[in-house]
Amino acid sequence: MKEFISVNNKHAAPYEFYAHGFEPNSEIPARVSEIERVLIEQKVGELIYPDKFSQVPRELLEKIHDPAYVAFILESAKREQREIPENKYRYPTSFPYRRSNRVPNNDVGALGYYSIDTYTPVHEDLTDAALVSASGAYSAAVDILHGGNTSYSIGRPPGHHAGYDYMGGYCYFNNAMVAVETLREKGKVAILDVDFHHGNGTHDILDMQRMIDVADPDLMFPYFSGKKRMFEKPECFNYPLPLGVTNEQYDAILQRTLRRINDFNPYSLVVSIGYDTYKDDPIGGFQLTTDYYERMARQIMELKKPTVFIQEGGYNVAAIGHNARSFIKGTE
Ligand code: Q9C
Ligand code: ZN
């Protein structure tokens, strides 16, 4: 398997803004550099770095996101700000009222308009980081188009909370959808989202594609989900799980999910993989163990589809390398 690695260490906000104030940010460069360290140490895979990535075409980003949102990330993130003096991590703080379609002509307003939360700051080096991460996903998918069987984009920022015209949950461009859009020319694509959190952004961008997602937005971020719309869309299945689920409980749902994907009979599969389902994740709440990730991957591989894995969450830095190593073992 080829691993497309992007640490993006200039995108490193020290804080996220959570409910009552600033807290240390969980989405940090060490998440990826620690995976990289373990893979190198254990001589695993074929690591490919950004200088060898194919850059994601802007037109592709504009197919999955609102072109005005793409311009917001690619251009206004870098531009000097009228309202905010220091061009460093800027947090959205003012959000549109329901159904407002008017983009504010104001930097503070635009930040809120294109966001769903205060965990997703924008700064001058964000554009490059978001592009490189999306390009890792693109390159991983292109590798499948060229005949590869599995590839894994191990990048950050993650993507599955980024919707058609918004960032959120540490995510800016929806990397999984970049891979889906790239693979689509070859046939039906299924998406399996096994991050701890609900992939609201992927769901928002999808229209008639089948989506399977295991999480419970009633309990945890992003709190709001497409649940209602989801029930109207027979192609989309969501299995909300309670906090504290064990390997065995999780596995029963995974098996059911994989059977549905098998029935759908896609040409290829995109997997949003998050290790925030790990038992000691600082912001998750499941009980999965390091060994379980190998079993998870092995079962996904039994579908026998060309598969692109996309890194989403996972915030226990001491464990993330071993969890990724275990997962990759299951694909071998
Ligand atoms: N202080 C992904 O896993 N809320 N995003 C955290 C903890 C945001 C998670 C609050 C969680 C976003 C890709
Ligand atoms: Zn997550």
CSV table of C-alpha atoms and ligand atoms in Angstrom, one decimal:
chain,number,residue,atom,x,y,z
A,1,MET,CA,0.0,0.0,0.0
A,2,LYS,CA,1.1,3.5,-0.7
A,3,GLU,CA,0.9,6.1,2.1
A,4,PHE,CA,0.6,9.7,1.2
A,5,ILE,CA,2.0,11.6,4.2
A,6,SER,CA,1.4,15.3,4.9
A,7,VAL,CA,2.3,16.7,8.3
A,8,ASN,CA,1.6,20.4,7.4
A,9,ASN,CA,3.4,21.7,10.5
A,10,LYS,CA,2.7,25.4,9.7
A,11,HIS,CA,-1.0,24.7,10.4
A,12,ALA,CA,-0.7,24.4,14.1
A,13,ALA,CA,-3.2,26.5,16.1
A,14,PRO,CA,-2.2,26.2,19.8
A,15,TYR,CA,-5.8,26.6,20.9
A,16,GLU,CA,-9.3,25.7,20.0
A,17,PHE,CA,-12.3,27.6,21.3
A,18,TYR,CA,-14.6,25.3,23.2
A,19,ALA,CA,-17.8,26.5,25.0
A,20,HIS,CA,-16.2,28.3,27.9
A,21,GLY,CA,-12.9,29.4,26.5
A,22,PHE,CA,-9.6,28.4,24.8
A,23,GLU,CA,-8.4,24.9,25.3
A,24,PRO,CA,-5.2,23.2,23.9
A,25,ASN,CA,-6.0,22.2,20.3
A,26,SER,CA,-6.3,18.4,19.7
A,27,GLU,CA,-5.7,18.7,16.0
A,28,ILE,CA,-1.9,19.1,15.9
A,29,PRO,CA,1.0,18.2,13.5
A,30,ALA,CA,2.3,15.5,15.9
A,31,ARG,CA,-0.8,13.4,15.0
A,32,VAL,CA,0.7,12.7,11.6
A,33,SER,CA,4.4,12.9,12.4
A,34,GLU,CA,3.8,10.2,15.1
A,35,ILE,CA,2.2,7.9,12.5
A,36,GLU,CA,5.1,8.6,10.2
A,37,ARG,CA,7.6,7.8,12.9
A,38,VAL,CA,6.1,4.4,13.7
A,39,LEU,CA,5.7,3.5,10.0
A,40,ILE,CA,9.4,4.3,9.4
A,41,GLU,CA,10.5,2.6,12.5
A,42,GLN,CA,8.6,-0.6,11.6
A,43,LYS,CA,9.5,-0.3,7.9
A,44,VAL,CA,5.9,-0.3,6.8
A,45,GLY,CA,4.4,0.7,3.5
A,46,GLU,CA,5.7,3.1,0.8
A,47,LEU,CA,5.7,6.6,2.2
A,48,ILE,CA,5.1,9.4,-0.4
A,49,TYR,CA,5.6,13.0,0.5
A,50,PRO,CA,3.9,16.3,-0.8
A,51,ASP,CA,6.7,17.0,-3.3
A,52,LYS,CA,5.5,13.8,-5.2
A,53,PHE,CA,1.7,14.6,-4.8
A,54,SER,CA,-0.4,15.6,-7.8
A,55,GLN,CA,-2.1,18.9,-6.9
A,56,VAL,CA,-5.9,18.6,-6.6
A,57,PRO,CA,-7.4,20.6,-9.5
A,58,ARG,CA,-9.3,23.7,-8.4
A,59,GLU,CA,-12.2,22.6,-10.6
A,60,LEU,CA,-12.5,19.4,-8.6
A,61,LEU,CA,-12.7,21.3,-5.4
A,62,GLU,CA,-15.4,23.4,-7.0
A,63,LYS,CA,-17.4,20.3,-7.8
A,64,ILE,CA,-17.6,19.3,-4.2
A,65,HIS,CA,-17.6,22.7,-2.5
A,66,ASP,CA,-19.3,26.0,-3.3
A,67,PRO,CA,-16.8,27.9,-5.6
A,68,ALA,CA,-17.2,30.9,-3.3
A,69,TYR,CA,-16.2,28.8,-0.3
A,70,VAL,CA,-13.2,27.5,-2.2
A,71,ALA,CA,-12.2,31.1,-2.9
A,72,PHE,CA,-12.6,31.9,0.8
A,73,ILE,CA,-10.1,29.1,1.7
A,74,LEU,CA,-7.7,29.7,-1.1
A,75,GLU,CA,-7.7,33.4,-1.3
A,76,SER,CA,-9.1,35.2,1.7
A,77,ALA,CA,-7.3,33.0,4.3
A,78,LYS,CA,-4.1,34.6,3.0
A,79,ARG,CA,-5.3,38.1,2.5
A,80,GLU,CA,-4.8,40.9,5.0
A,81,GLN,CA,-7.9,41.3,7.1
A,82,ARG,CA,-9.8,44.5,7.4
A,83,GLU,CA,-11.4,43.7,10.7
A,84,ILE,CA,-8.8,41.6,12.4
A,85,PRO,CA,-5.4,43.1,13.0
A,86,GLU,CA,-3.2,40.1,13.4
A,87,ASN,CA,-3.1,37.7,10.5
A,88,LYS,CA,-2.8,34.6,12.7
A,89,TYR,CA,-5.4,32.0,13.8
A,90,ARG,CA,-8.8,33.7,13.4
A,91,TYR,CA,-11.8,32.0,14.9
A,92,PRO,CA,-15.3,32.2,13.6
A,93,THR,CA,-17.6,33.9,16.2
A,94,SER,CA,-20.6,35.2,14.4
A,95,PHE,CA,-22.8,32.8,12.5
A,96,PRO,CA,-25.6,33.3,10.0
A,97,TYR,CA,-29.2,33.1,11.1
A,98,ARG,CA,-31.1,30.2,9.6
A,99,ARG,CA,-31.6,30.3,5.8
A,100,SER,CA,-29.5,33.5,5.4
A,101,ASN,CA,-28.0,33.4,1.9
A,102,ARG,CA,-26.2,36.7,2.1
A,103,VAL,CA,-22.5,36.4,2.3
A,104,PRO,CA,-21.3,39.2,4.6
A,105,ASN,CA,-19.0,41.7,3.0
A,106,ASN,CA,-16.9,41.7,6.2
A,107,ASP,CA,-14.0,39.5,7.3
A,108,VAL,CA,-15.5,38.6,10.7
A,109,GLY,CA,-18.8,37.9,9.1
A,110,ALA,CA,-17.3,35.8,6.4
A,111,LEU,CA,-15.5,33.6,8.9
A,112,GLY,CA,-18.8,32.7,10.6
A,113,TYR,CA,-20.7,32.4,7.3
A,114,TYR,CA,-18.3,29.7,6.1
A,115,SER,CA,-18.1,27.8,9.3
A,116,ILE,CA,-20.2,25.8,11.7
A,117,ASP,CA,-18.1,26.2,14.9
A,118,THR,CA,-15.2,27.8,16.7
A,119,TYR,CA,-12.7,24.8,16.4
A,120,THR,CA,-11.6,25.6,12.9
A,121,PRO,CA,-9.4,28.7,12.7
A,122,VAL,CA,-8.2,30.3,9.6
A,123,HIS,CA,-4.7,31.9,9.1
A,124,GLU,CA,-2.2,32.7,6.4
A,125,ASP,CA,-0.7,29.2,6.2
A,126,LEU,CA,-4.1,27.5,6.2
A,127,THR,CA,-4.5,27.6,2.4
A,128,ASP,CA,-1.4,25.5,1.8
A,129,ALA,CA,-2.1,23.0,4.5
A,130,ALA,CA,-5.7,22.5,3.3
A,131,LEU,CA,-4.6,22.2,-0.3
A,132,VAL,CA,-1.8,19.7,0.5
A,133,SER,CA,-4.1,17.6,2.6
A,134,ALA,CA,-6.7,17.5,-0.2
A,135,SER,CA,-3.9,16.8,-2.7
A,136,GLY,CA,-2.8,13.8,-0.6
A,137,ALA,CA,-6.4,12.4,-0.9
A,138,TYR,CA,-6.4,13.2,-4.7
A,139,SER,CA,-3.1,11.5,-5.2
A,140,ALA,CA,-4.2,8.4,-3.3
A,141,ALA,CA,-7.3,8.2,-5.5
A,142,VAL,CA,-5.3,8.8,-8.7
A,143,ASP,CA,-3.1,5.9,-7.7
A,144,ILE,CA,-6.2,3.7,-7.7
A,145,LEU,CA,-7.1,5.0,-11.2
A,146,HIS,CA,-3.7,4.0,-12.3
A,147,GLY,CA,-4.3,0.4,-11.2
A,148,GLY,CA,-3.4,0.5,-7.5
A,149,ASN,CA,-5.5,-1.6,-5.1
A,150,THR,CA,-5.2,0.3,-1.8
A,151,SER,CA,-3.8,3.7,-0.9
A,152,TYR,CA,-3.9,5.8,2.3
A,153,SER,CA,-3.8,9.5,2.6
A,154,ILE,CA,-2.3,10.2,6.1
A,155,GLY,CA,-2.7,13.9,6.2
A,156,ARG,CA,-4.1,16.8,8.1
A,157,PRO,CA,-6.2,18.9,8.4
A,158,PRO,CA,-8.9,16.2,8.3
A,159,GLY,CA,-12.0,16.7,6.1
A,160,HIS,CA,-15.2,14.9,6.9
A,161,HIS,CA,-16.8,17.8,8.8
A,162,ALA,CA,-16.3,20.2,5.9
A,163,GLY,CA,-19.5,20.6,4.0
A,164,TYR,CA,-20.6,22.1,0.6
A,165,ASP,CA,-19.9,25.7,1.8
A,166,TYR,CA,-18.5,25.4,5.3
A,167,MET,CA,-15.5,24.4,7.4
A,168,GLY,CA,-15.9,22.8,10.9
A,169,GLY,CA,-14.6,20.3,13.3
A,170,TYR,CA,-10.9,21.0,12.3
A,171,CYS,CA,-11.8,20.4,8.6
A,172,TYR,CA,-11.6,22.8,5.6
A,173,PHE,CA,-11.7,20.7,2.4
A,174,ASN,CA,-13.5,17.4,2.4
A,175,ASN,CA,-10.7,15.1,1.5
A,176,ALA,CA,-12.8,12.0,1.3
A,177,MET,CA,-15.1,13.7,-1.2
A,178,VAL,CA,-12.0,14.7,-3.2
A,179,ALA,CA,-11.2,11.0,-3.5
A,180,VAL,CA,-14.8,10.0,-4.3
A,181,GLU,CA,-15.1,12.6,-7.0
A,182,THR,CA,-11.8,11.4,-8.5
A,183,LEU,CA,-12.8,7.8,-8.5
A,184,ARG,CA,-16.4,8.4,-9.8
A,185,GLU,CA,-15.4,8.2,-13.5
A,186,LYS,CA,-14.7,4.5,-13.0
A,187,GLY,CA,-18.1,3.5,-11.4
A,188,LYS,CA,-20.1,3.6,-8.2
A,189,VAL,CA,-18.2,4.6,-5.1
A,190,ALA,CA,-19.2,3.7,-1.5
A,191,ILE,CA,-18.1,5.6,1.5
A,192,LEU,CA,-17.5,4.1,4.9
A,193,ASP,CA,-17.0,6.6,7.7
A,194,VAL,CA,-15.5,5.0,10.8
A,195,ASP,CA,-14.3,8.2,12.5
A,196,PHE,CA,-15.8,8.6,16.0
A,197,HIS,CA,-17.7,11.7,14.9
A,198,HIS,CA,-20.6,11.9,12.5
A,199,GLY,CA,-19.3,12.8,9.0
A,200,ASN,CA,-21.8,15.7,8.6
A,201,GLY,CA,-19.7,17.4,5.8
A,202,THR,CA,-19.5,14.3,3.6
A,203,HIS,CA,-23.2,13.8,4.1
A,204,ASP,CA,-23.9,17.4,3.2
A,205,ILE,CA,-22.0,17.2,0.0
A,206,LEU,CA,-23.4,13.9,-1.1
A,207,ASP,CA,-26.5,13.9,-3.0
A,208,MET,CA,-27.5,10.5,-4.3
A,209,GLN,CA,-24.5,8.6,-3.2
A,210,ARG,CA,-24.7,5.9,-0.7
A,211,MET,CA,-23.1,6.7,2.6
A,212,ILE,CA,-22.5,4.7,5.7
A,213,ASP,CA,-21.5,6.4,8.9
A,214,VAL,CA,-21.1,5.1,12.4
A,215,ALA,CA,-21.4,7.8,15.1
A,216,ASP,CA,-24.0,9.5,17.3
A,217,PRO,CA,-24.4,13.2,16.9
A,218,ASP,CA,-26.8,13.3,19.8
A,219,LEU,CA,-23.9,12.7,22.1
A,220,MET,CA,-21.0,14.5,20.6
A,221,PHE,CA,-19.7,17.0,18.1
A,222,PRO,CA,-21.1,18.0,15.5
A,223,TYR,CA,-24.3,17.7,17.6
A,224,PHE,CA,-26.4,18.5,14.5
A,225,SER,CA,-26.8,15.9,11.8
A,226,GLY,CA,-28.5,15.3,8.5
A,227,LYS,CA,-30.6,12.7,10.3
A,228,LYS,CA,-33.9,13.9,9.0
A,229,ARG,CA,-32.7,14.1,5.4
A,230,MET,CA,-30.9,10.9,5.9
A,231,PHE,CA,-34.1,9.0,6.5
A,232,GLU,CA,-35.4,10.4,3.3
A,233,LYS,CA,-32.4,9.1,1.4
A,234,PRO,CA,-32.4,5.3,1.2
A,235,GLU,CA,-28.8,5.4,-0.1
A,236,CYS,CA,-27.5,6.6,3.2
A,237,PHE,CA,-27.3,4.7,6.5
A,238,ASN,CA,-26.3,5.9,9.9
A,239,TYR,CA,-25.7,3.8,13.0
A,240,PRO,CA,-25.6,6.0,16.0
A,241,LEU,CA,-23.7,4.2,18.8
A,242,PRO,CA,-23.7,4.8,22.6
A,243,LEU,CA,-20.6,6.0,24.4
A,244,GLY,CA,-18.5,3.2,25.7
A,245,VAL,CA,-19.0,0.6,22.9
A,246,THR,CA,-16.5,-2.2,22.9
A,247,ASN,CA,-14.7,-4.0,20.1
A,248,GLU,CA,-17.4,-6.7,20.0
A,249,GLN,CA,-20.3,-4.3,19.9
A,250,TYR,CA,-18.7,-2.2,17.3
A,251,ASP,CA,-17.8,-5.2,15.2
A,252,ALA,CA,-21.4,-6.4,15.0
A,253,ILE,CA,-22.4,-3.0,13.4
A,254,LEU,CA,-19.3,-3.0,11.2
A,255,GLN,CA,-20.3,-6.4,9.8
A,256,ARG,CA,-23.8,-5.2,9.1
A,257,THR,CA,-22.4,-2.1,7.4
A,258,LEU,CA,-20.0,-4.0,5.2
A,259,ARG,CA,-22.8,-6.4,4.1
A,260,ARG,CA,-24.8,-3.3,2.9
A,261,ILE,CA,-21.8,-2.0,1.0
A,262,ASN,CA,-21.3,-5.4,-0.5
A,263,ASP,CA,-25.0,-5.4,-1.6
A,264,PHE,CA,-24.5,-2.0,-3.2
A,265,ASN,CA,-21.6,-3.5,-5.2
A,266,PRO,CA,-19.5,-0.4,-5.8
A,267,TYR,CA,-16.5,-0.2,-8.1
A,268,SER,CA,-14.4,1.3,-5.3
A,269,LEU,CA,-14.5,2.3,-1.7
A,270,VAL,CA,-13.4,5.4,0.2
A,271,VAL,CA,-12.9,5.0,4.0
A,272,SER,CA,-12.8,7.9,6.4
A,273,ILE,CA,-10.7,6.4,9.2
A,274,GLY,CA,-10.4,8.1,12.5
A,275,TYR,CA,-8.6,6.6,15.5
A,276,ASP,CA,-10.7,8.8,17.9
A,277,THR,CA,-12.7,5.6,18.5
A,278,TYR,CA,-9.7,4.4,20.5
A,279,LYS,CA,-10.3,3.6,24.2
A,280,ASP,CA,-8.0,6.4,25.4
A,281,ASP,CA,-8.8,9.1,22.9
A,282,PRO,CA,-9.0,12.4,24.7
A,283,ILE,CA,-12.1,13.6,22.9
A,284,GLY,CA,-13.8,10.4,21.8
A,285,GLY,CA,-15.8,8.0,23.9
A,286,PHE,CA,-15.6,4.5,22.5
A,287,GLN,CA,-13.5,1.5,23.9
A,288,LEU,CA,-11.8,0.2,20.8
A,289,THR,CA,-8.3,-1.3,21.2
A,290,THR,CA,-5.2,-1.0,19.1
A,291,ASP,CA,-5.6,-4.7,18.0
A,292,TYR,CA,-9.1,-4.1,16.8
A,293,TYR,CA,-8.0,-1.7,14.0
A,294,GLU,CA,-6.2,-4.6,12.3
A,295,ARG,CA,-9.4,-6.7,12.5
A,296,MET,CA,-11.4,-3.7,11.2
A,297,ALA,CA,-9.2,-3.3,8.2
A,298,ARG,CA,-9.1,-7.0,7.5
A,299,GLN,CA,-12.9,-7.0,7.2
A,300,ILE,CA,-13.0,-4.0,5.0
A,301,MET,CA,-10.4,-5.7,2.7
A,302,GLU,CA,-12.8,-8.7,2.4
A,303,LEU,CA,-15.0,-6.5,0.2
A,304,LYS,CA,-12.2,-6.9,-2.3
A,305,LYS,CA,-12.6,-3.4,-3.8
A,306,PRO,CA,-10.0,-0.9,-4.7
A,307,THR,CA,-9.9,1.3,-1.6
A,308,VAL,CA,-8.7,4.7,-0.6
A,309,PHE,CA,-8.2,5.3,3.1
A,310,ILE,CA,-8.4,8.9,4.3
A,311,GLN,CA,-7.1,10.0,7.6
A,312,GLU,CA,-9.7,11.9,9.7
A,313,GLY,CA,-9.5,12.1,13.5
A,314,GLY,CA,-7.5,10.4,16.3
A,315,TYR,CA,-6.1,12.5,19.0
A,316,ASN,CA,-4.2,10.3,21.4
A,317,VAL,CA,-0.8,11.1,20.0
A,318,ALA,CA,1.1,8.4,22.0
A,319,ALA,CA,-1.2,5.7,20.5
A,320,ILE,CA,-2.0,7.0,17.1
A,321,GLY,CA,1.1,5.6,15.4
A,322,HIS,CA,0.4,2.1,16.8
A,323,ASN,CA,-3.3,2.3,15.9
A,324,ALA,CA,-2.4,3.2,12.3
A,325,ARG,CA,0.2,0.5,12.2
A,326,SER,CA,-2.3,-2.0,13.4
A,327,PHE,CA,-4.9,-0.8,10.8
A,328,ILE,CA,-2.4,-1.0,8.0
A,329,LYS,CA,-1.4,-4.5,9.1
A,330,GLY,CA,-5.0,-5.5,8.4
A,331,THR,CA,-4.7,-4.4,4.8
A,332,GLU,CA,-1.6,-6.4,4.1
B,1,Q9C,N1,-12.5,20.2,23.4
B,1,Q9C,C1,-12.5,15.2,13.7
B,1,Q9C,O1,-12.4,14.1,14.4
B,1,Q9C,N2,-14.8,19.4,19.3
B,1,Q9C,N3,-13.0,16.3,14.2
B,1,Q9C,C2,-13.8,19.1,20.2
B,1,Q9C,C3,-13.1,19.1,22.5
B,1,Q9C,C4,-14.4,19.3,17.9
B,1,Q9C,C5,-13.4,16.4,15.6
B,1,Q9C,C6,-14.1,19.7,21.5
B,1,Q9C,C7,-14.3,17.8,17.4
B,1,Q9C,C8,-13.9,17.8,16.0
B,1,Q9C,C9,-12.1,15.2,12.3
B,2,ZN,ZN,-13.5,12.5,14.7
